[in-house]
PDB file of C-alpha atoms in Angstrom:
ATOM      1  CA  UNK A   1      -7.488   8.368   1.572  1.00 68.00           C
ATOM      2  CA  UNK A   2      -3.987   9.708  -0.061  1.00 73.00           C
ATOM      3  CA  UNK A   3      -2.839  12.898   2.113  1.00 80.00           C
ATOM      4  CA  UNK A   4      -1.574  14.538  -1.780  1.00 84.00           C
ATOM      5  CA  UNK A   5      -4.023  15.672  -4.446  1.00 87.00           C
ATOM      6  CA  UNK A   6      -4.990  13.133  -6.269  1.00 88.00           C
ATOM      7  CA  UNK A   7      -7.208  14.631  -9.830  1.00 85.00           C
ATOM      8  CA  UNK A   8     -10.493  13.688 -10.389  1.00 90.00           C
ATOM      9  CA  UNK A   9     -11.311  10.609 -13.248  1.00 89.00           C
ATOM     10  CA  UNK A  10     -13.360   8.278 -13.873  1.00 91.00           C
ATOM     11  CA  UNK A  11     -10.529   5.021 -13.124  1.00 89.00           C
ATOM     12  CA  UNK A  12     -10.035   3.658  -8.815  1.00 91.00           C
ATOM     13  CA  UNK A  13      -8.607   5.976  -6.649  1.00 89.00           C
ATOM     14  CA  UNK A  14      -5.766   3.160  -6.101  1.00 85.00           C
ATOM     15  CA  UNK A  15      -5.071   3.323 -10.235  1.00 88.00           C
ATOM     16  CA  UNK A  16      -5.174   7.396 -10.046  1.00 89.00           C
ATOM     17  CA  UNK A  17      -2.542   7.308  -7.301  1.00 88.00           C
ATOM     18  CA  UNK A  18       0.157   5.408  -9.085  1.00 86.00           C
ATOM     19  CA  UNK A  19      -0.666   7.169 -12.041  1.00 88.00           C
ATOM     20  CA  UNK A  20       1.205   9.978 -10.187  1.00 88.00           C
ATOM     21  CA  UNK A  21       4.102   7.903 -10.083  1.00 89.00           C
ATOM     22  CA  UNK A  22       4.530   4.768 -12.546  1.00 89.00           C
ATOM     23  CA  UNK A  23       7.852   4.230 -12.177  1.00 93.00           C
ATOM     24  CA  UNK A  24       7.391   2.941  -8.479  1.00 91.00           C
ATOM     25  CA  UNK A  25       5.104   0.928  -9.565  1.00 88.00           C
ATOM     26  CA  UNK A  26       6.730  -2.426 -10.467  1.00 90.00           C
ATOM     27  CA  UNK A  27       9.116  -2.005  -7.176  1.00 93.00           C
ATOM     28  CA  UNK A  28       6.282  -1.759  -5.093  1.00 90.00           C
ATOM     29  CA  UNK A  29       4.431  -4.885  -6.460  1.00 88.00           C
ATOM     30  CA  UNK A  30       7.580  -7.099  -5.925  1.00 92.00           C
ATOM     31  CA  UNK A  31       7.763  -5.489  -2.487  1.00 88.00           C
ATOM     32  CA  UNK A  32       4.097  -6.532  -1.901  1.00 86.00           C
ATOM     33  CA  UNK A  33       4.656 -10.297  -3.379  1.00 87.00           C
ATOM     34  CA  UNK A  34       7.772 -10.218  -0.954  1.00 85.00           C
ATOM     35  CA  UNK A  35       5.660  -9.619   1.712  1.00 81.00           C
ATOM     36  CA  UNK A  36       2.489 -11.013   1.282  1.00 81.00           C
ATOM     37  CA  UNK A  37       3.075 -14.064  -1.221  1.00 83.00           C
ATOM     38  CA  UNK A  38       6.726 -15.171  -0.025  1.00 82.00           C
ATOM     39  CA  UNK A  39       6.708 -14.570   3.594  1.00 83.00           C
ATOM     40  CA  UNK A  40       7.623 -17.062   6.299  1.00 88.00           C
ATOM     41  CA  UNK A  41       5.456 -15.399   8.879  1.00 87.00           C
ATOM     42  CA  UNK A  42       2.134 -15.961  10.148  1.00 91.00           C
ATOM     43  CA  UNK A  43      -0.874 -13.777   8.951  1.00 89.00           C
ATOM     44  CA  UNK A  44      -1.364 -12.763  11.977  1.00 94.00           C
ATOM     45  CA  UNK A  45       1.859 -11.249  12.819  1.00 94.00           C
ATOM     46  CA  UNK A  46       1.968  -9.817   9.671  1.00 90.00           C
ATOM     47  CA  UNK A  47      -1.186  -8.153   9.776  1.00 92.00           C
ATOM     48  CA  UNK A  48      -0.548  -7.252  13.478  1.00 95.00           C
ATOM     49  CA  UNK A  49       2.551  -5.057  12.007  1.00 93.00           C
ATOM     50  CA  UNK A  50       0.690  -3.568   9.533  1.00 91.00           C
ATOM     51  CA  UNK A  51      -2.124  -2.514  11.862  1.00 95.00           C
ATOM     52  CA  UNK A  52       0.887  -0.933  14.183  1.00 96.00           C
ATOM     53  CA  UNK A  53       2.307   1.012  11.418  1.00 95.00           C
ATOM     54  CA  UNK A  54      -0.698   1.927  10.610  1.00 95.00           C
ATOM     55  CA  UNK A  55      -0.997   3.595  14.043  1.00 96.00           C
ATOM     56  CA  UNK A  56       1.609   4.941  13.864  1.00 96.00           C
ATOM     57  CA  UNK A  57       1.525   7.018  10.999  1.00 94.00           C
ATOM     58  CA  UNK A  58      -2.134   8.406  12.289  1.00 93.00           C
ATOM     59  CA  UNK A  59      -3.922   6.177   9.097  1.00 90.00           C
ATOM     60  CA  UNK A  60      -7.317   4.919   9.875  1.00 84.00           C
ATOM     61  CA  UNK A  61      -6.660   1.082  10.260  1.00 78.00           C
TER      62      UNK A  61
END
């Protein structure tokens, strides 16, 4: 659940979100393919961090 408005329609609420900023959106999905595709750590480690961060910024994991 994004903490900014986000307006109604009829496309995801993932699409509507990066609708609010497109330009970020080819940076991000090399950052995510960095991460996720190309990574030398385990899955679990990984996901471990995520979960932490997670935590830390108060978002439901």
């Amino acid at each position: 659940m994004p903490r900014i408005p986000v307006a109604d329609g009829p496309e995801d609420l993932h699409k509507r979100v990066w609708q609010l900023g497109p330009h970020l959106s080819k940076p991000a999905r090399s950052f995510i393919s960095t991460v996720y595709a190309d990574s030398q750590m385990p899955v679990r480690l990984r996901e471990l961090m995520r979960m932490r961060i997670a935590q830390i910024n108060h978002c439901v994991v």
